[in-house]
Coordinates of C-alpha atoms and ligand atoms in Angstrom, one line a residue:
Chain U
X1 CA -23.1 0.6 -24.0
X2 CA -20.1 3.5 -24.0
X3 CA -17.6 3.7 -25.7
X4 CA -13.5 5.4 -23.7
X5 CA -12.5 9.2 -25.4
X6 CA -8.9 9.8 -25.8
X7 CA -7.4 11.0 -22.6
X8 CA -7.2 14.4 -22.7
X9 CA -4.3 15.5 -20.7
X10 CA -2.9 13.5 -18.0
X11 CA -4.9 16.1 -15.2
X12 CA -7.8 14.7 -16.3
X13 CA -6.4 11.1 -16.7
X14 CA -5.3 12.4 -12.3
X15 CA -8.6 13.1 -11.9
X16 CA -11.6 11.4 -9.0
X17 CA -13.7 11.0 -11.4
X18 CA -12.1 11.3 -14.9
X19 CA -15.9 10.3 -17.4
X20 CA -18.7 12.4 -17.2
X21 CA -21.0 9.5 -16.6
X22 CA -19.3 9.5 -13.3
X23 CA -19.3 13.0 -12.2
X24 CA -23.3 12.7 -13.5
X25 CA -22.6 9.0 -10.5
X26 CA -21.1 11.4 -7.6
X27 CA -23.2 14.2 -9.0
X28 CA -27.7 12.1 -8.3
X29 CA -25.3 9.7 -4.9
X30 CA -25.0 13.8 -3.3
X31 CA -29.1 14.5 -4.9
X32 CA -30.3 11.1 -3.2
X33 CA -28.5 12.1 0.5
X34 CA -30.2 15.8 0.8
X35 CA -33.4 14.7 -0.8
X36 CA -32.7 11.3 1.3
X37 CA -34.5 12.8 4.9
X38 CA -37.2 14.2 2.8
X39 CA -38.6 10.8 2.1
X40 CA -37.0 8.2 4.8
X41 CA -39.2 7.9 8.7
X42 CA -37.1 8.0 11.9
X43 CA -36.1 4.8 11.8
X44 CA -34.8 4.5 8.8
X45 CA -33.1 7.7 8.9
X46 CA -31.6 6.1 12.8
X47 CA -30.0 3.6 10.4
X48 CA -28.8 6.7 7.5
X49 CA -27.2 7.9 10.7
X50 CA -25.1 4.1 12.3
X51 CA -24.8 3.4 8.7
X52 CA -22.7 6.8 8.1
X53 CA -20.9 6.2 11.7
X54 CA -19.6 3.1 10.0
X55 CA -18.3 3.9 7.2
X56 CA -16.2 6.8 8.4
X57 CA -14.4 3.6 11.3
X58 CA -14.4 0.9 8.7
X59 CA -12.9 3.4 6.3
X60 CA -10.8 4.6 8.3
X61 CA -9.6 0.5 9.6
X62 CA -9.8 -0.2 5.8
X63 CA -6.8 2.3 4.8
X64 CA -5.2 0.6 8.0
X65 CA -5.9 -2.6 7.4
X66 CA -6.6 -3.3 3.7
X67 CA -4.7 -0.9 2.5
X68 CA -1.4 -0.7 4.4
X69 CA -1.3 -4.8 5.2
X70 CA -0.9 -3.9 9.1
X71 CA -4.6 -6.2 11.1
X72 CA -5.3 -4.3 13.6
X73 CA -8.6 -5.4 16.1
X74 CA -8.5 -2.2 17.9
X75 CA -10.2 0.5 15.8
X76 CA -13.1 -0.5 18.5
X77 CA -11.0 0.5 21.3
X78 CA -9.8 3.3 19.5
X79 CA -13.4 5.2 19.0
X80 CA -14.5 4.4 22.4
X81 CA -11.4 6.9 23.2
X82 CA -12.7 9.1 20.5
X83 CA -16.2 8.8 22.5
X84 CA -15.0 9.4 26.2
X85 CA -12.6 12.6 24.9
X86 CA -16.8 14.3 23.4
X87 CA -18.3 13.0 26.6
X88 CA -15.3 13.9 29.4
X89 CA -15.5 17.6 27.1
X90 CA -19.4 18.6 26.7
X91 CA -19.4 17.5 29.7
X92 CA -16.5 19.7 31.8
X93 CA -16.0 22.5 29.1
X94 CA -18.7 24.4 26.8
X95 CA -17.1 23.6 23.8
X96 CA -18.5 23.7 20.9
X97 CA -19.4 20.4 19.4
X98 CA -16.6 20.4 16.2
X99 CA -14.0 21.4 18.7
X100 CA -15.1 18.1 20.5
X101 CA -14.7 15.7 17.5
X102 CA -12.2 17.0 16.4
X103 CA -10.2 16.4 19.9
X104 CA -11.5 13.6 20.5
X105 CA -10.4 12.3 17.2
X106 CA -7.0 14.1 18.2
X107 CA -6.6 12.0 20.9
X108 CA -7.9 8.9 19.7
X109 CA -5.0 9.0 16.5
X110 CA -2.0 9.2 19.9
X111 CA -3.8 6.4 21.1
X112 CA -3.4 4.4 18.4
X113 CA -0.3 5.6 17.3
X114 CA 0.8 4.0 20.7
X115 CA -0.4 0.5 20.3
X116 CA 0.6 1.4 16.6
X117 CA 3.6 1.0 17.4
X118 CA 4.3 -2.8 17.6
X119 CA 3.5 -3.2 13.9
X120 CA 7.0 -2.1 13.2
X121 CA 8.6 -5.5 15.2
X122 CA 5.3 -7.7 14.3
X123 CA 3.3 -8.2 11.6
X124 CA 0.1 -10.4 10.5
X125 CA -1.5 -12.3 13.3
X126 CA 1.6 -11.4 15.7
X127 CA 0.3 -7.6 15.3
X128 CA -3.4 -8.4 15.3
X129 CA -3.2 -9.9 18.7
X130 CA -1.1 -7.2 19.6
X131 CA -3.9 -4.7 18.7
X132 CA -6.1 -7.1 21.3
X133 CA -3.9 -5.9 24.2
X134 CA -5.1 -2.6 23.0
X135 CA -8.0 -3.1 23.2
X136 CA -8.4 -4.6 27.1
X137 CA -6.0 -2.2 28.4
X138 CA -8.3 0.2 26.8
X139 CA -10.6 -1.1 27.6
X140 CA -9.6 -1.2 31.5
X141 CA -8.7 2.5 31.4
X142 CA -12.9 3.2 30.5
X143 CA -13.6 1.2 33.3
X144 CA -10.8 2.0 36.1
X145 CA -10.4 5.7 35.7
X146 CA -13.3 6.5 37.2
X147 CA -12.5 10.5 38.5
X148 CA -12.7 10.8 34.5
X149 CA -14.6 8.1 32.8
X150 CA -17.0 7.7 35.5
X151 CA -16.2 3.4 35.0
X152 CA -19.2 1.3 35.1
X153 CA -21.8 4.0 35.2
X154 CA -20.8 5.7 32.1
X155 CA -21.2 9.2 31.0
X156 CA -24.2 11.2 29.2
X157 CA -23.8 13.2 26.1
X158 CA -26.0 15.9 25.3
X159 CA -26.9 16.6 21.5
X160 CA -24.6 19.0 19.9
X161 CA -26.4 22.1 19.3
X162 CA -26.1 23.9 16.4
X163 CA -27.1 27.9 16.6
X164 CA -29.7 26.8 19.1
X165 CA -31.5 23.8 17.8
X166 CA -30.3 20.1 19.7
X167 CA -29.4 17.8 16.8
X168 CA -31.5 15.6 18.9
X169 CA -33.1 13.1 16.8
X170 CA -31.8 11.0 13.2
X171 CA -33.7 13.5 11.1
X172 CA -31.7 16.1 13.1
X173 CA -28.4 14.2 13.1
X174 CA -28.4 12.7 9.7
X175 CA -27.6 16.7 8.6
X176 CA -24.2 16.7 10.9
X177 CA -23.0 13.0 9.8
X178 CA -23.7 12.4 6.6
X179 CA -20.7 15.2 5.2
X180 CA -18.5 14.1 7.4
X181 CA -19.0 10.8 6.1
X182 CA -19.1 12.4 2.8
X183 CA -15.8 14.4 3.5
X184 CA -13.6 11.4 5.6
X185 CA -14.3 9.4 2.9
X186 CA -13.4 12.2 -0.4
X187 CA -10.1 12.0 1.9
X188 CA -9.6 8.7 1.8
X189 CA -10.1 8.7 -2.3
X190 CA -7.6 11.9 -2.8
X191 CA -4.5 10.0 -0.1
X192 CA -5.1 7.2 -2.9
X193 CA -4.1 9.3 -5.4
X194 CA -1.6 10.5 -4.1
X195 CA 2.5 9.2 -2.9
X196 CA 1.6 8.5 0.5
X197 CA -1.6 6.6 -0.5
X198 CA 0.6 5.0 -3.1
X199 CA 3.4 3.9 0.2
X200 CA 1.2 2.5 2.5
X201 CA -0.2 0.4 -0.2
X202 CA 3.8 -0.2 -1.9
X203 CA 4.2 -2.1 3.1
X204 CA 1.6 -4.1 2.2
X205 CA 2.6 -5.6 -0.8
X206 CA 6.4 -6.0 -0.9
X207 CA 7.9 -4.1 2.4
X208 CA 11.5 -5.1 0.5
X209 CA 11.1 -3.1 -2.4
X210 CA 9.7 -0.3 -0.4
X211 CA 12.2 0.7 1.1
X212 CA 14.9 0.7 -1.3
X213 CA 12.3 2.5 -3.2
X214 CA 13.3 5.8 -0.1
X215 CA 10.3 4.4 1.8
X216 CA 11.1 4.5 5.2
X217 CA 8.6 2.3 6.5
X218 CA 8.3 3.0 10.8
X219 CA 7.2 6.7 9.5
X220 CA 4.3 5.0 6.8
X221 CA 3.0 2.5 9.4
X222 CA 2.7 4.9 12.4
X223 CA 1.1 7.1 9.7
X224 CA -1.2 4.6 9.4
X225 CA -2.4 4.4 12.2
X226 CA -3.0 7.7 13.5
X227 CA -5.4 8.0 10.3
X228 CA -6.8 5.2 10.7
X229 CA -7.1 6.3 14.8
X230 CA -8.2 9.1 13.8
X231 CA -11.5 7.8 11.7
X232 CA -11.9 5.4 14.5
X233 CA -12.4 8.9 16.5
X234 CA -15.0 10.7 14.9
X235 CA -16.4 7.9 14.6
X236 CA -16.5 7.9 18.2
X237 CA -17.2 11.5 19.3
X238 CA -20.3 10.7 16.3
X239 CA -21.1 7.8 18.2
X240 CA -21.3 9.1 21.6
X241 CA -23.8 12.2 20.3
X242 CA -26.1 9.8 18.7
X243 CA -26.5 7.8 21.3
X244 CA -25.9 10.3 24.2
X245 CA -24.6 8.0 26.6
X246 CA -21.9 5.8 26.6
X247 CA -20.6 2.9 29.1
X248 CA -16.8 1.2 29.1
X249 CA -19.1 -2.0 27.5
X250 CA -19.8 0.8 24.4
X251 CA -16.9 -0.4 22.5
X252 CA -16.1 -4.3 22.5
X253 CA -13.7 -6.6 21.1
X254 CA -16.2 -7.7 19.3
X255 CA -16.9 -4.4 17.6
X256 CA -13.5 -3.9 15.8
X257 CA -14.2 -8.0 14.9
X258 CA -17.7 -6.1 13.1
X259 CA -16.1 -3.3 11.5
X260 CA -12.9 -6.2 10.5
X261 CA -15.7 -8.6 9.2
X262 CA -17.3 -5.1 7.2
X263 CA -13.8 -4.8 4.6
X264 CA -13.7 -8.9 5.0
X265 CA -17.0 -8.5 3.3
X266 CA -16.8 -5.4 1.7
X267 CA -13.9 -5.8 -0.2
X268 CA -9.9 -4.5 1.5
X269 CA -8.7 -2.4 0.9
X270 CA -11.2 -0.8 -1.9
X271 CA -12.6 3.1 -0.9
X272 CA -15.6 2.0 -2.2
X273 CA -15.5 -2.1 -0.3
X274 CA -15.5 0.0 3.0
X275 CA -19.0 1.7 2.7
X276 CA -20.6 -1.6 1.1
X277 CA -19.2 -3.2 4.2
X278 CA -20.3 -1.1 6.4
X279 CA -23.9 -0.7 4.7
X280 CA -24.2 -4.7 4.1
X281 CA -22.9 -4.8 7.6
X282 CA -25.4 -2.4 9.2
X283 CA -28.6 -3.8 7.2
X284 CA -27.9 -7.2 8.1
X285 CA -28.8 -8.2 12.0
X286 CA -31.7 -5.4 11.1
X287 CA -33.1 -7.3 8.3
X288 CA -32.2 -10.5 10.9
X289 CA -34.4 -9.4 13.1
X290 CA -37.5 -8.4 10.5
X291 CA -37.3 -12.0 10.0
X292 CA -37.2 -13.3 14.0
X293 CA -39.9 -10.8 14.1
X294 CA -42.0 -12.8 10.7
X295 CA -41.8 -16.3 12.9
X296 CA -42.1 -15.0 15.5
X297 CA -45.8 -16.7 15.6
X298 CA -45.1 -19.8 14.6
X299 CA -42.3 -20.0 17.0
X300 CA -41.9 -19.9 20.6
X301 CA -39.1 -17.2 22.2
X302 CA -38.2 -15.7 18.7
X303 CA -36.4 -13.1 20.1
X304 CA -34.5 -15.3 22.3
X305 CA -32.6 -16.7 19.0
X306 CA -31.9 -13.7 17.0
X307 CA -28.9 -12.6 18.7
X308 CA -27.1 -16.6 18.6
X309 CA -28.5 -16.2 15.2
X310 CA -26.9 -12.6 14.1
X311 CA -23.5 -13.4 15.9
X312 CA -23.8 -17.3 13.1
X313 CA -24.2 -15.5 10.4
X314 CA -22.0 -12.9 10.5
X315 CA -19.2 -16.1 11.4
X316 CA -20.9 -17.4 7.5
X317 CA -21.0 -14.2 5.8
X318 CA -16.6 -13.6 7.0
X319 CA -15.8 -17.4 5.5
X320 CA -17.7 -17.1 2.7
X321 CA -16.5 -14.0 1.1
X322 CA -12.7 -15.5 2.0
X323 CA -13.7 -18.3 0.3
X324 CA -16.0 -17.6 -2.3
X325 CA -15.6 -14.1 -3.3
X326 CA -12.1 -12.5 -1.2
X327 CA -12.7 -9.4 -3.6
X328 CA -15.5 -8.7 -1.4
X329 CA -19.3 -6.5 -2.2
X330 CA -16.9 -4.7 -4.6
X331 CA -15.4 -7.0 -7.4
X332 CA -19.8 -7.9 -7.6
X333 CA -19.5 -4.6 -8.0
X334 CA -17.6 -4.5 -10.4
X335 CA -18.9 -6.7 -12.5
X336 CA -22.3 -5.7 -12.1
X337 CA -20.9 -2.6 -14.0
X338 CA -19.0 -3.8 -16.4
X339 CA -21.6 -6.4 -17.7
X340 CA -23.8 -2.7 -18.0
X341 CA -20.9 -0.7 -20.3
X342 CA -20.3 -3.6 -22.2
X343 CA -24.5 -4.4 -22.2
X344 CA -25.0 -5.5 -25.5
X345 CA -21.9 -7.6 -26.4
X346 CA -20.6 -10.5 -23.7
X347 CA -17.6 -10.1 -22.7
Chain A
X1 CA 36.1 8.2 -9.8
X2 CA 35.2 5.5 -8.6
X3 CA 31.1 5.8 -8.0
X4 CA 30.8 3.6 -6.2
X5 CA 33.4 1.5 -3.7
X6 CA 32.5 -1.6 -1.8
X7 CA 35.8 -1.9 1.0
X8 CA 36.3 -5.3 2.3
X9 CA 33.2 -6.4 2.8
X10 CA 32.9 -9.6 5.4
X11 CA 28.6 -11.3 5.6
X12 CA 28.4 -14.2 7.7
X13 CA 24.7 -15.5 8.2
X14 CA 25.3 -18.4 11.0
X15 CA 28.1 -20.7 9.5
X16 CA 27.6 -19.4 6.3
X17 CA 29.9 -17.1 5.2
X18 CA 28.5 -15.3 2.3
X19 CA 31.4 -13.0 1.8
X20 CA 35.0 -12.4 2.5
X21 CA 36.2 -8.8 2.5
X22 CA 35.1 -8.3 -1.1
X23 CA 36.6 -4.9 -2.7
X24 CA 35.8 -3.6 -5.4
X25 CA 34.1 -0.4 -7.3
X26 CA 31.9 1.0 -9.9
X27 CA 33.4 4.1 -12.1
X28 CA 31.3 7.0 -12.8
X29 CA 29.4 6.7 -16.2
X30 CA 31.2 3.3 -16.4
X31 CA 28.9 -0.6 -16.5
X32 CA 30.2 -2.7 -14.4
X33 CA 29.5 -6.4 -14.3
X34 CA 29.4 -9.0 -10.7
X35 CA 29.7 -12.8 -12.4
X36 CA 30.0 -15.5 -10.8
X37 CA 28.6 -19.1 -10.1
X38 CA 25.1 -20.0 -8.4
X39 CA 26.0 -18.7 -4.2
X40 CA 28.9 -17.5 -4.9
X41 CA 28.0 -14.0 -3.3
X42 CA 26.7 -11.9 -5.8
X43 CA 22.9 -11.1 -4.2
X44 CA 24.4 -10.8 -1.2
X45 CA 26.9 -7.9 -2.4
X46 CA 23.2 -6.4 -3.5
X47 CA 22.3 -6.4 -0.9
X48 CA 24.9 -5.3 1.9
X49 CA 25.2 -2.9 -0.9
X50 CA 21.7 -1.0 -0.4
X51 CA 21.0 -1.8 3.7
X52 CA 19.6 -5.4 3.8
X53 CA 22.2 -7.2 5.4
X54 CA 24.5 -5.9 8.3
X55 CA 28.0 -6.7 7.3
X56 CA 30.7 -7.4 10.3
X57 CA 33.3 -5.6 8.7
X58 CA 33.6 -2.8 5.4
X59 CA 32.7 0.0 4.3
X60 CA 29.9 0.9 1.3
X61 CA 30.7 4.7 -0.3
X62 CA 29.3 6.5 -2.8
X63 CA 30.1 9.6 -4.7
X64 CA 32.8 9.5 -1.8
X65 CA 30.3 9.2 1.3
X66 CA 30.9 6.1 3.3
X67 CA 26.7 5.7 3.6
X68 CA 27.2 1.9 5.5
X69 CA 25.6 3.0 8.6
X70 CA 22.8 3.8 6.7
X71 CA 19.5 2.8 6.2
X72 CA 17.7 1.4 3.3
X73 CA 15.9 4.3 2.5
X74 CA 18.5 6.3 2.9
X75 CA 20.5 4.4 0.9
X76 CA 17.4 5.6 -1.9
X77 CA 17.8 9.2 -1.2
X78 CA 21.3 9.9 -1.8
X79 CA 20.5 7.6 -5.2
X80 CA 21.3 4.6 -5.0
X81 CA 18.1 1.6 -7.0
X82 CA 17.9 -1.4 -7.5
X83 CA 16.5 -4.0 -9.0
X84 CA 15.9 -7.7 -8.0
X85 CA 16.5 -11.4 -8.8
X86 CA 13.5 -12.5 -8.8
X87 CA 11.1 -9.5 -9.7
X88 CA 10.3 -7.0 -6.7
X89 CA 7.5 -4.9 -8.1
X90 CA 3.8 -4.5 -6.6
X91 CA 1.2 -7.0 -7.5
X92 CA -1.7 -4.8 -6.2
X93 CA -1.1 -1.8 -8.1
X94 CA -0.9 -0.9 -12.5
X95 CA 2.5 -0.6 -14.3
X96 CA 1.9 3.4 -13.5
X97 CA 1.5 3.3 -9.8
X98 CA 4.4 0.6 -9.8
X99 CA 6.6 3.4 -11.8
X100 CA 5.3 6.6 -9.8
X101 CA 6.4 5.4 -6.5
X102 CA 9.8 4.7 -8.2
X103 CA 9.2 8.7 -7.7
X104 CA 8.7 8.9 -4.3
X105 CA 12.0 9.7 -2.6
X106 CA 11.7 13.2 -5.0
X107 CA 8.2 14.0 -4.3
X108 CA 7.1 15.6 -1.6
X109 CA 3.1 15.9 -0.9
X110 CA 2.8 15.7 2.9
X111 CA -0.7 13.9 4.6
X112 CA -3.5 16.8 4.9
X113 CA -2.6 18.1 1.3
X114 CA -3.0 15.0 0.2
X115 CA -6.4 14.0 1.9
X116 CA -7.5 17.6 0.6
X117 CA -6.0 16.8 -3.1
X118 CA -6.0 20.4 -4.0
X119 CA -3.2 22.8 -5.1
X120 CA 0.2 21.0 -4.2
X121 CA -0.5 17.7 -4.3
X122 CA -2.4 18.3 -7.5
X123 CA 0.2 20.6 -9.4
X124 CA 3.0 17.9 -7.8
X125 CA 1.0 14.0 -8.7
X126 CA 0.4 16.2 -12.3
X127 CA 3.8 16.4 -12.6
X128 CA 5.5 13.1 -11.9
X129 CA 3.0 11.5 -13.8
X130 CA 4.5 14.0 -17.3
X131 CA 7.3 13.5 -15.9
X132 CA 7.5 9.5 -16.1
X133 CA 5.9 9.4 -19.7
X134 CA 7.8 11.4 -21.3
X135 CA 11.0 10.5 -20.0
X136 CA 10.7 7.1 -19.0
X137 CA 7.6 5.3 -20.3
X138 CA 8.7 6.5 -23.5
X139 CA 11.6 5.0 -23.9
X140 CA 11.2 2.0 -21.9
X141 CA 8.7 1.5 -24.5
X142 CA 6.0 0.3 -21.9
X143 CA 3.1 2.7 -23.5
X144 CA 0.3 0.7 -23.9
X145 CA 0.5 -1.6 -21.1
X146 CA 0.9 0.9 -18.1
X147 CA -3.2 0.9 -16.9
X148 CA -2.1 -2.8 -16.8
X149 CA -1.7 -4.5 -13.3
X150 CA 1.8 -5.6 -13.2
X151 CA 0.1 -9.2 -11.8
X152 CA -0.7 -10.2 -15.5
X153 CA 2.2 -9.3 -18.0
X154 CA 4.9 -11.5 -19.1
X155 CA 8.7 -12.0 -17.1
X156 CA 9.7 -9.4 -19.6
X157 CA 7.6 -7.1 -19.4
X158 CA 8.0 -7.2 -15.5
X159 CA 11.3 -6.4 -15.6
X160 CA 10.7 -3.9 -17.2
X161 CA 9.4 -2.2 -15.2
X162 CA 11.3 -3.0 -12.6
X163 CA 13.2 -0.9 -14.4
X164 CA 10.9 2.1 -14.8
X165 CA 10.3 2.2 -11.2
X166 CA 13.9 2.7 -10.6
X167 CA 14.3 5.2 -13.9
X168 CA 12.0 6.9 -12.1
X169 CA 14.3 7.3 -8.4
X170 CA 16.6 9.4 -11.2
X171 CA 19.3 7.3 -9.7
X172 CA 23.2 8.6 -10.1
X173 CA 23.9 4.7 -9.4
X174 CA 21.2 1.4 -11.1
X175 CA 21.9 -1.7 -9.7
X176 CA 20.5 -4.9 -11.8
X177 CA 20.3 -8.3 -9.8
X178 CA 20.0 -10.3 -13.7
X179 CA 17.9 -7.7 -15.8
X180 CA 18.1 -11.3 -18.5
X181 CA 17.5 -14.0 -17.1
X182 CA 14.7 -16.2 -17.8
X183 CA 14.0 -14.1 -20.9
X184 CA 14.6 -15.1 -24.1
X185 CA 17.3 -14.0 -27.4
X186 CA 14.8 -11.2 -29.0
X187 CA 14.4 -9.4 -25.2
X188 CA 16.8 -9.7 -23.9
X189 CA 18.6 -7.8 -27.6
X190 CA 16.4 -5.3 -26.4
X191 CA 17.5 -5.2 -22.2
X192 CA 21.0 -4.6 -23.7
X193 CA 20.0 -2.1 -25.5
X194 CA 18.5 0.1 -22.9
X195 CA 21.0 -0.6 -20.5
X196 CA 23.5 1.0 -23.2
X197 CA 20.6 4.2 -23.1
X198 CA 19.8 4.7 -20.0
X199 CA 24.1 5.4 -18.9
X200 CA 24.3 7.3 -22.4
X201 CA 21.5 8.9 -22.0
X202 CA 20.5 8.9 -18.3
X203 CA 24.2 9.7 -17.0
X204 CA 23.9 7.1 -14.5
X205 CA 26.3 4.5 -13.2
X206 CA 25.7 0.8 -13.6
X207 CA 26.4 -1.9 -11.4
X208 CA 25.1 -5.1 -12.1
X209 CA 24.6 -9.2 -11.7
X210 CA 24.7 -11.3 -14.8
X211 CA 24.8 -15.2 -15.4
X212 CA 25.0 -14.2 -19.3
X213 CA 28.0 -14.3 -21.0
X214 CA 27.2 -12.6 -23.7
X215 CA 25.9 -9.9 -22.5
X216 CA 28.5 -9.6 -19.8
X217 CA 30.7 -9.4 -23.3
X218 CA 28.9 -7.4 -25.4
X219 CA 28.6 -3.8 -22.6
X220 CA 30.3 -3.8 -20.0
X221 CA 33.2 -1.5 -19.2
X222 CA 34.9 -3.6 -16.8
X223 CA 34.2 -7.0 -14.7
X224 CA 34.9 -8.6 -11.3
X225 CA 34.7 -12.3 -10.8
X226 CA 33.0 -13.5 -7.4
X227 CA 33.8 -17.6 -6.0
X228 CA 32.4 -18.7 -2.3
X229 CA 32.0 -14.8 -1.5
X230 CA 36.4 -13.7 -2.8
X231 CA 36.8 -11.3 -5.6
X232 CA 38.5 -14.5 -7.5
X233 CA 39.5 -11.9 -10.5
X234 CA 38.3 -8.2 -12.0
X235 CA 39.6 -6.8 -15.6
X236 CA 38.0 -6.0 -18.9
X237 CA 35.7 -9.0 -20.0
X238 CA 37.7 -10.3 -21.9
X239 CA 40.6 -10.9 -19.7
X240 CA 38.6 -11.9 -17.4
X241 CA 37.2 -14.8 -19.4
X242 CA 40.7 -15.8 -19.7
X243 CA 41.9 -16.5 -16.9
X244 CA 42.2 -20.1 -15.9
X245 CA 40.8 -19.1 -11.8
X246 CA 37.7 -17.9 -13.2
X247 CA 37.1 -20.5 -16.1
X248 CA 38.4 -23.0 -11.9
X249 CA 36.1 -22.1 -10.7
X250 CA 33.2 -21.9 -13.4
X251 CA 33.6 -25.1 -14.7
X252 CA 36.1 -27.0 -12.4
X253 CA 38.5 -28.0 -14.7
X254 CA 38.0 -27.4 -18.5
X255 CA 39.6 -25.2 -21.3
X256 CA 38.5 -22.1 -21.9
X257 CA 36.4 -23.0 -25.2
X258 CA 34.4 -26.0 -23.1
X259 CA 33.3 -22.3 -20.7
X260 CA 31.7 -19.9 -23.2
X261 CA 29.8 -22.0 -24.9
X262 CA 28.6 -23.4 -21.7
X263 CA 28.2 -20.6 -20.2
X264 CA 26.7 -18.8 -23.3
X265 CA 24.5 -21.6 -24.4
X266 CA 23.0 -22.0 -20.9
X267 CA 22.5 -18.7 -19.5
X268 CA 19.1 -18.4 -19.4
X269 CA 18.7 -22.2 -16.9
X270 CA 21.7 -21.2 -14.6
Ligands
ATP401 N1 18.9 -14.3 4.4 C1 20.5 -15.4 4.0 N2 20.4 -16.4 4.8 C2 20.9 -16.6 5.4 N3 22.5 -17.3 4.0 C3 22.1 -17.0 3.2 C4 21.0 -15.9 2.9 N4 21.0 -15.1 1.3 C5 22.0 -15.9 0.8 N5 23.2 -17.2 2.2 C6 23.5 -17.8 1.7 O1 25.1 -17.1 0.7 C7 25.4 -17.7 0.2 C8 25.0 -16.5 -1.1 O2 23.8 -16.9 -1.8 P1 24.0 -14.9 -2.4 O3 22.7 -15.3 -3.7 O4 23.9 -14.0 -2.4 O5 25.1 -16.0 -3.7 P2 24.1 -15.8 -5.8 O6 25.7 -15.3 -6.4 O7 23.6 -14.3 -6.1 O8 23.9 -17.3 -5.9 P3 22.9 -17.0 -7.5 O9 24.0 -16.9 -9.3 O10 21.9 -18.2 -7.9 O11 21.8 -15.8 -7.4 C9 24.4 -19.0 -0.2 O12 25.3 -20.2 0.5 C10 23.3 -18.6 0.0 O13 22.8 -20.2 0.1
MG402 MG1 21.3 -14.0 -7.1

């Protein structure tokens, strides 16, 4: 059982981690992330890289949908903008990878703001439909703007170079993607300690009140779209570098739905929710594949059923969480933590 | 001098004429009330002053400036704050975060410094936190609930938090839409005391809509009466209360004594 201490000052009270225990856990997390590559094999490092990319994108979407209340099904398309920008710059200029990544995120931001314009007029379901349109329009551009995107043939991207070494394998790429992910997640957490993050939540909870408090709704809605698509563009650029090849089918609408599912399952409107959701949704298909492998001696063509089973499980997870745990894994985690805080007393 | 002035405002919703050439004003540093039966147009008037509704005719003046063309956030930035008849707090946030949102117009932190939370962003957060604690939370006696989510609070306290949020804007003119509706006697007395203290200590002009005539008699300097979207009387509370037309508006017909008993006794239920 831990006992709270009186707060020393408002500065300490406004800190991201308020207690020594929280700092300790954060330290342990960073150390574990640093030690992980020395203990995991290439497969698990591959998963860690993929999870990190998904965490970045899901966190961006969570800022827009979970915190600002603007439902978007365009996140994957904005990842595509980041990925294509990186691929084009990689092919046509010799710019260093971080310049390409920032440019990719910047282009995605521009696309996000443009396709976020309908949010000034419509909300909810209608906005979701409008963002699906964004997804199809961008898809169309990826396919048909052949001189830039090479159409259906897709584009190849060389691994990023750091001081002469190519970060080609997951064990090397890990050192690029994980620090970026940590910085971006901390940035998102910081945002919600300030007036800007609070304005986002205000718009989600009651936009009328927000505007009598002096919050200019169009500015903040578009800012939220900008941030979400910046995160998407960064994730997409990293995706391109990680897989080394992209084509118009790399960022389908289904991937946007996957990201939306991740924040629903993880917990909308909490930073932890984006993280847990991305981890969970990335690992679930792997677990299914493992399960199907185990069954293959007993069932003929077990691998054929993998894809439909995966889709069904995703569907069930979304419905299950919406019905039974609308605040997602983050809420379950909070309950578990409270249990241990109060232990050995109950409630 | 008039701090807030509404001139000949007319507002219609389709066929419903909610306001007809309404002119009211609120004197600087005073407490002015707008009263009237249900559906008289009081909330519509507030919404027009805030900038939510576009009146068909008329104008709104703040500090001698015509603000009729401004959007609600600009009016807020000029010092116009309000609370709502049916509480409009942000239910997903704590009391403290709700109140901090009041300080939005007075703070400057931009996106980049917010993401890093270094220097300026941090200093500004700590400064407004300190100021809110000292000037608003202590003042309204809500220290004990600052960490609670607003949705978990009883009605009376939610109303108080909404007042706190409006005060955090450090407004020039504060509009309160039925600040004591649905409260018990003790809560009403607290709220009346807070409103008087706000006027004393904050140098704010108060304009309020209220059904509770007892409260209006006790704390207001000036009263305007609305009925079917028209101003039918204005003056000192006692004058207005005795005005036969006001009595007719409230009762259809009847004597002043019945009126007094009726609106004193049943104000909460109205
Ligand atoms: N958004 C709207 N659309 C259509 N009609 C409206 C709207 N808002 C108000 N009205 C109408 O305008 C008239 C005045 O309503 P309003 O809410 O301003 O009254 P009120 O004086 O605040 O009443 P109460 O004491 O019940 O709060 C009513 O007839 C109402 O139906
Ligand atoms: Mg009303």
